[in-house]
Amino acid sequence: MQGALTEAVYYILLSLITPRHGYGIMQNAEQMSGGRVRLAAGTLYGALTTMQDKGWIEALGGDQDSRRKEYALTETGKQVLQAELKRLHELVRNGDAVLGGDTHDDENL
Amino acid sequence: MTTKIYKVFWAWQAEDEEQWLDSMADKGWQLISVGYFTYVFEKSEEKYSYRLEFLKERVGAPSSQQYIRFVVDTGAEYVGAVQKWVYFRKKRSEGVFELFSDKSSRIRQLTRIVQVLMPLAGMNTGIGIYNLLLGLSMNMWVNALCGCISLAVSGWLFYGIAKIKMKRNQLEADAQLYEG
C-alpha cells in the first residue's frame, strides 16, 4: 500500500503518459492546473531522478548527452498513478459527503 | 558597459544574495560572471531573475553537468560557479524563475549546506582549542593568537549554521501542513 504522492509527483507522472522532456513537463503541469502548479527546475530534476530510481519512469533515447532528454511513464508508474487517483477519489468523496459538495466550480479547468 | 563589484555573502546568506542580484537587475545591472566575492555586471535593460544553488558534487562532475544542462534546457542561462555554488538566470520577460518549488527540496538544499559547514566548524574548534591551550601553556603567543582566530572563525560558522537550521526548522514545521 503506497503512501500519498506529492502534488508535484502526481502531475509529473500524469504528464508522462505522453513522453516529454523537462520543460514540457513543467508547461504541461502548469497548463493542467490552470497556472497553480509551477514545477521548478531543481525540484523537477530531483523528482525525475528519484522516480527513475524507483522504476516509475524511464529516460528515452540512448544518448546520455543529448539535450532535451525525454521521459516516459513505465508500467509500474502507471499503476502508481492509478492507485493515487483512486486515493484522491476517496478524499473527494469523503470531503463532499462531510462538507456538502459545493466546491466543484473548479472542475471546469 | 560592465562593472565589477566586491561583496561578501556567506553560505547562509544565499537568499540575501539572490535578492541583491535581483535588485541590481532592477537598476539595469545584469550579472554576467561570478568569482570569489566578485561580481561582474553588464548594463542592460533586458532584466533577469537570478537564483543560486549549492550542488551535491563539484561543478565539473558528470552529474552536476547533467543537472546544469537540464536547468538550461528549461529556459534558464548558466551564469557561472564559485566552488559548488552555481548561478543561473532567466529573462524576466519569460516568466517567474525559481529552482525550488516545494519545501522538501528547499530543506534538502539547506541540509546539504549544513553538512559542509559542520565539519569546517568542528575542525576550527578543535584546532582553535589546541592552539590556544598550547599557546597559553607554553607561552607561545603566536599559537594562542591563531587559536583565538580559529575559535572566532568556528564561532562565526556555528552562528551561520544556527541561522540555516532555524530556517530549516521553520520549513519543516510548515511541511507538516503544506507541500509547496
PDB file of C-alpha atoms in Angstrom:
ATOM      1  CA  MET A   1       0.000   0.000   0.000  1.00  0.00           C
ATOM      2  CA  GLN A   2       1.714   3.186  -1.134  1.00  0.00           C
ATOM      3  CA  GLY A   3       1.527   6.496   0.664  1.00  0.00           C
ATOM      4  CA  ALA A   4       0.171   9.714  -0.761  1.00  0.00           C
ATOM      5  CA  LEU A   5       2.146  11.188  -3.632  1.00  0.00           C
ATOM      6  CA  THR A   6       3.085  14.835  -3.550  1.00  0.00           C
ATOM      7  CA  GLU A   7       1.213  17.100  -5.915  1.00  0.00           C
ATOM      8  CA  ALA A   8       4.369  17.684  -7.957  1.00  0.00           C
ATOM      9  CA  VAL A   9       4.996  13.950  -8.403  1.00  0.00           C
ATOM     10  CA  TYR A  10       1.357  13.339  -9.290  1.00  0.00           C
ATOM     11  CA  TYR A  11       1.421  15.948 -12.028  1.00  0.00           C
ATOM     12  CA  ILE A  12       4.791  14.757 -13.318  1.00  0.00           C
ATOM     13  CA  LEU A  13       3.501  11.180 -13.638  1.00  0.00           C
ATOM     14  CA  LEU A  14       0.306  12.410 -15.231  1.00  0.00           C
ATOM     15  CA  SER A  15       2.289  14.468 -17.726  1.00  0.00           C
ATOM     16  CA  LEU A  16       4.427  11.486 -18.697  1.00  0.00           C
ATOM     17  CA  ILE A  17       1.565   9.396 -20.070  1.00  0.00           C
ATOM     18  CA  THR A  18       2.937  11.132 -23.154  1.00  0.00           C
ATOM     19  CA  PRO A  19       6.749  11.187 -23.429  1.00  0.00           C
ATOM     20  CA  ARG A  20       8.046  14.657 -22.623  1.00  0.00           C
ATOM     21  CA  HIS A  21      11.259  16.453 -21.775  1.00  0.00           C
ATOM     22  CA  GLY A  22      11.750  18.515 -18.620  1.00  0.00           C
ATOM     23  CA  TYR A  23      10.442  21.784 -19.933  1.00  0.00           C
ATOM     24  CA  GLY A  24       7.467  20.014 -21.492  1.00  0.00           C
ATOM     25  CA  ILE A  25       6.565  18.543 -18.092  1.00  0.00           C
ATOM     26  CA  MET A  26       6.738  21.990 -16.481  1.00  0.00           C
ATOM     27  CA  GLN A  27       4.497  23.509 -19.132  1.00  0.00           C
ATOM     28  CA  ASN A  28       2.015  20.649 -19.035  1.00  0.00           C
ATOM     29  CA  ALA A  29       1.652  20.703 -15.237  1.00  0.00           C
ATOM     30  CA  GLU A  30       1.160  24.470 -15.271  1.00  0.00           C
ATOM     31  CA  GLN A  31      -1.430  24.254 -18.010  1.00  0.00           C
ATOM     32  CA  MET A  32      -3.354  21.342 -16.437  1.00  0.00           C
ATOM     33  CA  SER A  33      -3.512  23.102 -13.082  1.00  0.00           C
ATOM     34  CA  GLY A  34      -4.577  26.421 -14.534  1.00  0.00           C
ATOM     35  CA  GLY A  35      -1.277  28.045 -13.593  1.00  0.00           C
ATOM     36  CA  ARG A  36      -1.357  26.851  -9.988  1.00  0.00           C
ATOM     37  CA  VAL A  37       1.349  24.194 -10.093  1.00  0.00           C
ATOM     38  CA  ARG A  38       4.688  25.591 -11.229  1.00  0.00           C
ATOM     39  CA  LEU A  39       7.402  22.951 -11.088  1.00  0.00           C
ATOM     40  CA  ALA A  40      10.821  24.482 -10.604  1.00  0.00           C
ATOM     41  CA  ALA A  41      13.814  23.021 -12.458  1.00  0.00           C
ATOM     42  CA  GLY A  42      15.730  21.911  -9.384  1.00  0.00           C
ATOM     43  CA  THR A  43      12.739  20.286  -7.734  1.00  0.00           C
ATOM     44  CA  LEU A  44      11.702  18.651 -11.017  1.00  0.00           C
ATOM     45  CA  TYR A  45      15.155  17.238 -11.655  1.00  0.00           C
ATOM     46  CA  GLY A  46      15.332  15.708  -8.182  1.00  0.00           C
ATOM     47  CA  ALA A  47      11.880  14.177  -8.573  1.00  0.00           C
ATOM     48  CA  LEU A  48      12.705  12.756 -12.027  1.00  0.00           C
ATOM     49  CA  THR A  49      15.898  11.193 -10.672  1.00  0.00           C
ATOM     50  CA  THR A  50      14.088   9.600  -7.727  1.00  0.00           C
ATOM     51  CA  MET A  51      11.244   8.312  -9.904  1.00  0.00           C
ATOM     52  CA  GLN A  52      13.746   6.791 -12.320  1.00  0.00           C
ATOM     53  CA  ASP A  53      15.451   5.016  -9.416  1.00  0.00           C
ATOM     54  CA  LYS A  54      12.086   3.639  -8.352  1.00  0.00           C
ATOM     55  CA  GLY A  55      11.282   2.493 -11.866  1.00  0.00           C
ATOM     56  CA  TRP A  56       8.207   4.690 -12.207  1.00  0.00           C
ATOM     57  CA  ILE A  57       9.563   6.476 -15.266  1.00  0.00           C
ATOM     58  CA  GLU A  58      12.323   5.895 -17.779  1.00  0.00           C
ATOM     59  CA  ALA A  59      14.541   8.138 -19.843  1.00  0.00           C
ATOM     60  CA  LEU A  60      14.129   7.614 -23.570  1.00  0.00           C
ATOM     61  CA  GLY A  61      16.896   7.681 -26.135  1.00  0.00           C
ATOM     62  CA  GLY A  62      20.306   6.123 -25.672  1.00  0.00           C
ATOM     63  CA  ASP A  63      22.426   9.256 -25.891  1.00  0.00           C
ATOM     64  CA  GLN A  64      23.166  10.424 -22.341  1.00  0.00           C
ATOM     65  CA  ASP A  65      24.343  13.797 -23.514  1.00  0.00           C
ATOM     66  CA  SER A  66      21.527  14.685 -25.844  1.00  0.00           C
ATOM     67  CA  ARG A  67      19.754  17.870 -24.974  1.00  0.00           C
ATOM     68  CA  ARG A  68      16.113  17.636 -24.190  1.00  0.00           C
ATOM     69  CA  LYS A  69      16.185  14.058 -22.940  1.00  0.00           C
ATOM     70  CA  GLU A  70      12.617  12.745 -22.885  1.00  0.00           C
ATOM     71  CA  TYR A  71      10.975  10.772 -20.116  1.00  0.00           C
ATOM     72  CA  ALA A  72       8.026   8.384 -20.184  1.00  0.00           C
ATOM     73  CA  LEU A  73       5.876   6.531 -17.685  1.00  0.00           C
ATOM     74  CA  THR A  74       6.641   2.844 -17.114  1.00  0.00           C
ATOM     75  CA  GLU A  75       4.005   0.208 -16.406  1.00  0.00           C
ATOM     76  CA  THR A  76       4.858   0.465 -12.701  1.00  0.00           C
ATOM     77  CA  GLY A  77       4.496   4.223 -12.858  1.00  0.00           C
ATOM     78  CA  LYS A  78       1.093   3.885 -14.468  1.00  0.00           C
ATOM     79  CA  GLN A  79      -0.049   1.591 -11.650  1.00  0.00           C
ATOM     80  CA  VAL A  80       1.240   4.044  -9.060  1.00  0.00           C
ATOM     81  CA  LEU A  81      -0.686   6.815 -10.812  1.00  0.00           C
ATOM     82  CA  GLN A  82      -3.902   4.813 -10.922  1.00  0.00           C
ATOM     83  CA  ALA A  83      -3.630   3.909  -7.247  1.00  0.00           C
ATOM     84  CA  GLU A  84      -3.109   7.583  -6.446  1.00  0.00           C
ATOM     85  CA  LEU A  85      -6.161   8.641  -8.457  1.00  0.00           C
ATOM     86  CA  LYS A  86      -8.204   6.096  -6.528  1.00  0.00           C
ATOM     87  CA  ARG A  87      -6.942   7.596  -3.271  1.00  0.00           C
ATOM     88  CA  LEU A  88      -7.806  11.095  -4.445  1.00  0.00           C
ATOM     89  CA  HIS A  89     -11.326   9.961  -5.351  1.00  0.00           C
ATOM     90  CA  GLU A  90     -11.741   8.666  -1.813  1.00  0.00           C
ATOM     91  CA  LEU A  91     -10.643  12.026  -0.416  1.00  0.00           C
ATOM     92  CA  VAL A  92     -13.055  13.958  -2.633  1.00  0.00           C
ATOM     93  CA  ARG A  93     -15.934  11.556  -1.885  1.00  0.00           C
ATOM     94  CA  ASN A  94     -15.492  11.981   1.835  1.00  0.00           C
ATOM     95  CA  GLY A  95     -14.957  15.722   1.538  1.00  0.00           C
ATOM     96  CA  ASP A  96     -18.133  16.129  -0.488  1.00  0.00           C
ATOM     97  CA  ALA A  97     -20.088  13.956   1.913  1.00  0.00           C
ATOM     98  CA  VAL A  98     -18.988  15.842   5.001  1.00  0.00           C
ATOM     99  CA  LEU A  99     -18.828  19.384   3.623  1.00  0.00           C
ATOM    100  CA  GLY A 100     -21.778  19.171   1.260  1.00  0.00           C
ATOM    101  CA  GLY A 101     -20.205  19.115  -2.173  1.00  0.00           C
ATOM    102  CA  ASP A 102     -20.399  22.778  -3.230  1.00  0.00           C
ATOM    103  CA  THR A 103     -16.747  23.209  -4.066  1.00  0.00           C
ATOM    104  CA  HIS A 104     -16.947  21.987  -7.638  1.00  0.00           C
ATOM    105  CA  ASP A 105     -16.660  25.262  -9.509  1.00  0.00           C
ATOM    106  CA  ASP A 106     -13.012  24.376 -10.133  1.00  0.00           C
ATOM    107  CA  GLU A 107     -13.931  21.349 -12.226  1.00  0.00           C
ATOM    108  CA  ASN A 108     -14.012  23.488 -15.376  1.00  0.00           C
ATOM    109  CA  LEU A 109     -10.188  23.704 -15.545  1.00  0.00           C
TER     110      LEU A 109
ATOM    111  CA  MET B   1      29.361  48.721 -20.221  1.00  0.00           C
ATOM    112  CA  THR B   2      30.384  46.468 -17.324  1.00  0.00           C
ATOM    113  CA  THR B   3      31.201  46.998 -13.681  1.00  0.00           C
ATOM    114  CA  LYS B   4      32.897  44.781 -11.115  1.00  0.00           C
ATOM    115  CA  ILE B   5      31.701  44.757  -7.523  1.00  0.00           C
ATOM    116  CA  TYR B   6      33.275  43.074  -4.493  1.00  0.00           C
ATOM    117  CA  LYS B   7      30.761  41.922  -1.918  1.00  0.00           C
ATOM    118  CA  VAL B   8      30.729  39.320   0.826  1.00  0.00           C
ATOM    119  CA  PHE B   9      27.888  36.831   1.146  1.00  0.00           C
ATOM    120  CA  TRP B  10      28.271  33.852   3.444  1.00  0.00           C
ATOM    121  CA  ALA B  11      26.900  30.372   2.770  1.00  0.00           C
ATOM    122  CA  TRP B  12      23.819  31.093   4.865  1.00  0.00           C
ATOM    123  CA  GLN B  13      23.010  34.275   3.004  1.00  0.00           C
ATOM    124  CA  ALA B  14      22.009  32.759  -0.333  1.00  0.00           C
ATOM    125  CA  GLU B  15      18.547  34.349  -0.247  1.00  0.00           C
ATOM    126  CA  ASP B  16      20.065  37.762   0.526  1.00  0.00           C
ATOM    127  CA  GLU B  17      22.453  37.282  -2.358  1.00  0.00           C
ATOM    128  CA  GLU B  18      19.603  36.431  -4.743  1.00  0.00           C
ATOM    129  CA  GLN B  19      17.683  39.488  -3.581  1.00  0.00           C
ATOM    130  CA  TRP B  20      20.721  41.700  -4.098  1.00  0.00           C
ATOM    131  CA  LEU B  21      21.313  40.333  -7.612  1.00  0.00           C
ATOM    132  CA  ASP B  22      17.640  40.877  -8.448  1.00  0.00           C
ATOM    133  CA  SER B  23      17.758  44.431  -7.097  1.00  0.00           C
ATOM    134  CA  MET B  24      20.868  45.154  -9.174  1.00  0.00           C
ATOM    135  CA  ALA B  25      18.947  43.802 -12.160  1.00  0.00           C
ATOM    136  CA  ASP B  26      16.060  46.154 -11.293  1.00  0.00           C
ATOM    137  CA  LYS B  27      18.538  49.026 -11.582  1.00  0.00           C
ATOM    138  CA  GLY B  28      19.677  47.842 -15.008  1.00  0.00           C
ATOM    139  CA  TRP B  29      22.763  45.858 -13.983  1.00  0.00           C
ATOM    140  CA  GLN B  30      22.637  42.201 -15.029  1.00  0.00           C
ATOM    141  CA  LEU B  31      25.129  39.751 -13.520  1.00  0.00           C
ATOM    142  CA  ILE B  32      27.201  38.080 -16.206  1.00  0.00           C
ATOM    143  CA  SER B  33      30.036  36.468 -14.270  1.00  0.00           C
ATOM    144  CA  VAL B  34      30.992  35.500 -10.703  1.00  0.00           C
ATOM    145  CA  GLY B  35      34.187  34.850  -8.761  1.00  0.00           C
ATOM    146  CA  TYR B  36      35.168  34.711  -5.083  1.00  0.00           C
ATOM    147  CA  PHE B  37      33.275  37.632  -3.530  1.00  0.00           C
ATOM    148  CA  THR B  38      33.429  39.185  -7.020  1.00  0.00           C
ATOM    149  CA  TYR B  39      30.509  40.059  -9.276  1.00  0.00           C
ATOM    150  CA  VAL B  40      30.653  41.387 -12.813  1.00  0.00           C
ATOM    151  CA  PHE B  41      27.571  43.191 -14.096  1.00  0.00           C
ATOM    152  CA  GLU B  42      26.615  44.377 -17.558  1.00  0.00           C
ATOM    153  CA  LYS B  43      24.418  47.392 -18.183  1.00  0.00           C
ATOM    154  CA  SER B  44      21.288  46.182 -19.904  1.00  0.00           C
ATOM    155  CA  GLU B  45      17.606  46.944 -19.867  1.00  0.00           C
ATOM    156  CA  GLU B  46      16.818  43.270 -20.541  1.00  0.00           C
ATOM    157  CA  LYS B  47      16.127  42.274 -16.935  1.00  0.00           C
ATOM    158  CA  TYR B  48      16.893  38.859 -15.459  1.00  0.00           C
ATOM    159  CA  SER B  49      15.980  36.944 -12.294  1.00  0.00           C
ATOM    160  CA  TYR B  50      18.871  35.247 -10.507  1.00  0.00           C
ATOM    161  CA  ARG B  51      18.922  32.056  -8.456  1.00  0.00           C
ATOM    162  CA  LEU B  52      21.748  30.102  -6.832  1.00  0.00           C
ATOM    163  CA  GLU B  53      22.138  26.526  -5.758  1.00  0.00           C
ATOM    164  CA  PHE B  54      24.703  24.614  -3.743  1.00  0.00           C
ATOM    165  CA  LEU B  55      25.457  21.422  -5.661  1.00  0.00           C
ATOM    166  CA  LYS B  56      25.977  17.986  -4.196  1.00  0.00           C
ATOM    167  CA  GLU B  57      29.098  17.305  -6.271  1.00  0.00           C
ATOM    168  CA  ARG B  58      31.706  19.634  -7.718  1.00  0.00           C
ATOM    169  CA  VAL B  59      30.696  21.565 -10.828  1.00  0.00           C
ATOM    170  CA  GLY B  60      32.848  19.501 -13.183  1.00  0.00           C
ATOM    171  CA  ALA B  61      31.327  16.167 -12.145  1.00  0.00           C
ATOM    172  CA  PRO B  62      29.149  14.459 -14.788  1.00  0.00           C
ATOM    173  CA  SER B  63      26.091  14.523 -12.528  1.00  0.00           C
ATOM    174  CA  SER B  64      26.488  18.266 -11.995  1.00  0.00           C
ATOM    175  CA  GLN B  65      26.980  18.917 -15.690  1.00  0.00           C
ATOM    176  CA  GLN B  66      23.859  16.885 -16.424  1.00  0.00           C
ATOM    177  CA  TYR B  67      21.896  18.930 -13.930  1.00  0.00           C
ATOM    178  CA  ILE B  68      23.142  22.237 -15.297  1.00  0.00           C
ATOM    179  CA  ARG B  69      22.182  21.127 -18.830  1.00  0.00           C
ATOM    180  CA  PHE B  70      18.732  20.197 -17.575  1.00  0.00           C
ATOM    181  CA  VAL B  71      18.181  23.605 -15.973  1.00  0.00           C
ATOM    182  CA  VAL B  72      19.432  25.381 -19.098  1.00  0.00           C
ATOM    183  CA  ASP B  73      17.032  23.314 -21.207  1.00  0.00           C
ATOM    184  CA  THR B  74      14.123  24.625 -19.168  1.00  0.00           C
ATOM    185  CA  GLY B  75      14.908  28.130 -20.376  1.00  0.00           C
ATOM    186  CA  ALA B  76      17.485  29.416 -17.891  1.00  0.00           C
ATOM    187  CA  GLU B  77      21.050  30.578 -18.560  1.00  0.00           C
ATOM    188  CA  TYR B  78      24.104  29.374 -16.675  1.00  0.00           C
ATOM    189  CA  VAL B  79      25.998  32.381 -15.330  1.00  0.00           C
ATOM    190  CA  GLY B  80      28.894  30.661 -13.577  1.00  0.00           C
ATOM    191  CA  ALA B  81      30.068  28.929 -10.438  1.00  0.00           C
ATOM    192  CA  VAL B  82      32.110  29.502  -7.297  1.00  0.00           C
ATOM    193  CA  GLN B  83      33.099  26.142  -5.812  1.00  0.00           C
ATOM    194  CA  LYS B  84      29.844  24.197  -5.609  1.00  0.00           C
ATOM    195  CA  TRP B  85      27.674  27.289  -5.821  1.00  0.00           C
ATOM    196  CA  VAL B  86      26.104  27.617  -9.269  1.00  0.00           C
ATOM    197  CA  TYR B  87      24.378  30.727 -10.579  1.00  0.00           C
ATOM    198  CA  PHE B  88      21.522  30.672 -13.065  1.00  0.00           C
ATOM    199  CA  ARG B  89      19.472  33.463 -14.557  1.00  0.00           C
ATOM    200  CA  LYS B  90      16.335  33.735 -16.643  1.00  0.00           C
ATOM    201  CA  LYS B  91      14.836  36.624 -18.577  1.00  0.00           C
ATOM    202  CA  ARG B  92      12.017  38.158 -16.615  1.00  0.00           C
ATOM    203  CA  SER B  93      10.058  38.513 -19.850  1.00  0.00           C
ATOM    204  CA  GLU B  94       9.927  34.717 -19.958  1.00  0.00           C
ATOM    205  CA  GLY B  95       8.235  34.377 -16.587  1.00  0.00           C
ATOM    206  CA  VAL B  96       8.911  33.656 -12.949  1.00  0.00           C
ATOM    207  CA  PHE B  97      12.160  31.827 -12.187  1.00  0.00           C
ATOM    208  CA  GLU B  98      12.688  29.509  -9.234  1.00  0.00           C
ATOM    209  CA  LEU B  99      14.908  26.472  -8.730  1.00  0.00           C
ATOM    210  CA  PHE B 100      12.873  25.010  -5.884  1.00  0.00           C
ATOM    211  CA  SER B 101       9.099  24.736  -5.807  1.00  0.00           C
ATOM    212  CA  ASP B 102       8.472  22.674  -2.716  1.00  0.00           C
ATOM    213  CA  LYS B 103       9.537  22.589   0.905  1.00  0.00           C
ATOM    214  CA  SER B 104      11.319  19.253   0.776  1.00  0.00           C
ATOM    215  CA  SER B 105      13.752  20.351  -1.934  1.00  0.00           C
ATOM    216  CA  ARG B 106      14.427  23.567  -0.035  1.00  0.00           C
ATOM    217  CA  ILE B 107      15.026  21.590   3.141  1.00  0.00           C
ATOM    218  CA  ARG B 108      17.373  19.257   1.292  1.00  0.00           C
ATOM    219  CA  GLN B 109      19.353  22.217  -0.031  1.00  0.00           C
ATOM    220  CA  LEU B 110      19.748  23.703   3.458  1.00  0.00           C
ATOM    221  CA  THR B 111      20.798  20.328   4.881  1.00  0.00           C
ATOM    222  CA  ARG B 112      23.421  19.999   2.164  1.00  0.00           C
ATOM    223  CA  ILE B 113      24.963  23.336   3.161  1.00  0.00           C
ATOM    224  CA  VAL B 114      24.910  22.475   6.861  1.00  0.00           C
ATOM    225  CA  GLN B 115      26.632  19.163   6.155  1.00  0.00           C
ATOM    226  CA  VAL B 116      29.546  21.002   4.579  1.00  0.00           C
ATOM    227  CA  LEU B 117      29.785  23.728   7.222  1.00  0.00           C
ATOM    228  CA  MET B 118      29.627  21.429  10.261  1.00  0.00           C
ATOM    229  CA  PRO B 119      32.957  19.650   9.733  1.00  0.00           C
ATOM    230  CA  LEU B 120      34.603  23.006   8.970  1.00  0.00           C
ATOM    231  CA  ALA B 121      33.253  24.487  12.188  1.00  0.00           C
ATOM    232  CA  GLY B 122      34.233  21.394  14.140  1.00  0.00           C
ATOM    233  CA  MET B 123      37.756  21.377  12.753  1.00  0.00           C
ATOM    234  CA  ASN B 124      38.249  25.034  13.515  1.00  0.00           C
ATOM    235  CA  THR B 125      37.026  24.493  17.053  1.00  0.00           C
ATOM    236  CA  GLY B 126      39.429  21.606  17.548  1.00  0.00           C
ATOM    237  CA  ILE B 127      42.401  23.402  16.042  1.00  0.00           C
ATOM    238  CA  GLY B 128      41.469  26.548  17.911  1.00  0.00           C
ATOM    239  CA  ILE B 129      41.303  24.916  21.311  1.00  0.00           C
ATOM    240  CA  TYR B 130      44.510  23.005  20.679  1.00  0.00           C
ATOM    241  CA  ASN B 131      46.454  26.071  19.623  1.00  0.00           C
ATOM    242  CA  LEU B 132      45.047  28.203  22.390  1.00  0.00           C
ATOM    243  CA  LEU B 133      45.858  25.726  25.118  1.00  0.00           C
ATOM    244  CA  LEU B 134      49.280  25.056  23.635  1.00  0.00           C
ATOM    245  CA  GLY B 135      49.984  28.758  23.328  1.00  0.00           C
ATOM    246  CA  LEU B 136      48.830  29.548  26.850  1.00  0.00           C
ATOM    247  CA  SER B 137      50.607  26.649  28.490  1.00  0.00           C
ATOM    248  CA  MET B 138      53.919  27.151  26.657  1.00  0.00           C
ATOM    249  CA  ASN B 139      53.761  30.939  26.447  1.00  0.00           C
ATOM    250  CA  MET B 140      53.761  30.879  22.634  1.00  0.00           C
ATOM    251  CA  TRP B 141      51.717  33.902  21.720  1.00  0.00           C
ATOM    252  CA  VAL B 142      51.516  33.047  18.021  1.00  0.00           C
ATOM    253  CA  ASN B 143      49.774  29.783  18.802  1.00  0.00           C
ATOM    254  CA  ALA B 144      47.466  31.451  21.265  1.00  0.00           C
ATOM    255  CA  LEU B 145      46.591  34.074  18.665  1.00  0.00           C
ATOM    256  CA  CYS B 146      45.970  31.505  15.932  1.00  0.00           C
ATOM    257  CA  GLY B 147      43.890  29.586  18.411  1.00  0.00           C
ATOM    258  CA  CYS B 148      41.742  32.625  19.055  1.00  0.00           C
ATOM    259  CA  ILE B 149      41.337  33.278  15.345  1.00  0.00           C
ATOM    260  CA  SER B 150      40.300  29.670  14.698  1.00  0.00           C
ATOM    261  CA  LEU B 151      37.788  29.850  17.516  1.00  0.00           C
ATOM    262  CA  ALA B 152      36.410  33.108  16.153  1.00  0.00           C
ATOM    263  CA  VAL B 153      36.021  31.508  12.731  1.00  0.00           C
ATOM    264  CA  SER B 154      34.305  28.448  14.164  1.00  0.00           C
ATOM    265  CA  GLY B 155      32.048  30.691  16.246  1.00  0.00           C
ATOM    266  CA  TRP B 156      31.087  32.534  13.099  1.00  0.00           C
ATOM    267  CA  LEU B 157      30.420  29.267  11.248  1.00  0.00           C
ATOM    268  CA  PHE B 158      28.296  27.893  14.098  1.00  0.00           C
ATOM    269  CA  TYR B 159      26.327  31.124  14.040  1.00  0.00           C
ATOM    270  CA  GLY B 160      25.694  30.667  10.327  1.00  0.00           C
ATOM    271  CA  ILE B 161      24.765  27.013  10.852  1.00  0.00           C
ATOM    272  CA  ALA B 162      22.293  28.060  13.546  1.00  0.00           C
ATOM    273  CA  LYS B 163      20.674  30.526  11.143  1.00  0.00           C
ATOM    274  CA  ILE B 164      20.305  27.848   8.486  1.00  0.00           C
ATOM    275  CA  LYS B 165      18.878  25.379  10.988  1.00  0.00           C
ATOM    276  CA  MET B 166      16.322  27.909  12.159  1.00  0.00           C
ATOM    277  CA  LYS B 167      15.182  28.421   8.580  1.00  0.00           C
ATOM    278  CA  ARG B 168      15.061  24.674   8.059  1.00  0.00           C
ATOM    279  CA  ASN B 169      13.028  24.089  11.217  1.00  0.00           C
ATOM    280  CA  GLN B 170      10.507  26.662  10.041  1.00  0.00           C
ATOM    281  CA  LEU B 171      10.210  24.883   6.685  1.00  0.00           C
ATOM    282  CA  GLU B 172       9.877  21.500   8.396  1.00  0.00           C
ATOM    283  CA  ALA B 173       7.140  22.798  10.647  1.00  0.00           C
ATOM    284  CA  ASP B 174       5.265  24.217   7.653  1.00  0.00           C
ATOM    285  CA  ALA B 175       5.844  20.989   5.739  1.00  0.00           C
ATOM    286  CA  GLN B 176       3.624  19.187   8.216  1.00  0.00           C
ATOM    287  CA  LEU B 177       0.760  21.167   6.747  1.00  0.00           C
ATOM    288  CA  TYR B 178       1.684  22.116   3.209  1.00  0.00           C
ATOM    289  CA  GLU B 179       3.870  20.748   0.424  1.00  0.00           C
ATOM    290  CA  GLY B 180       4.715  23.900  -1.508  1.00  0.00           C
TER     291      GLY B 180
END
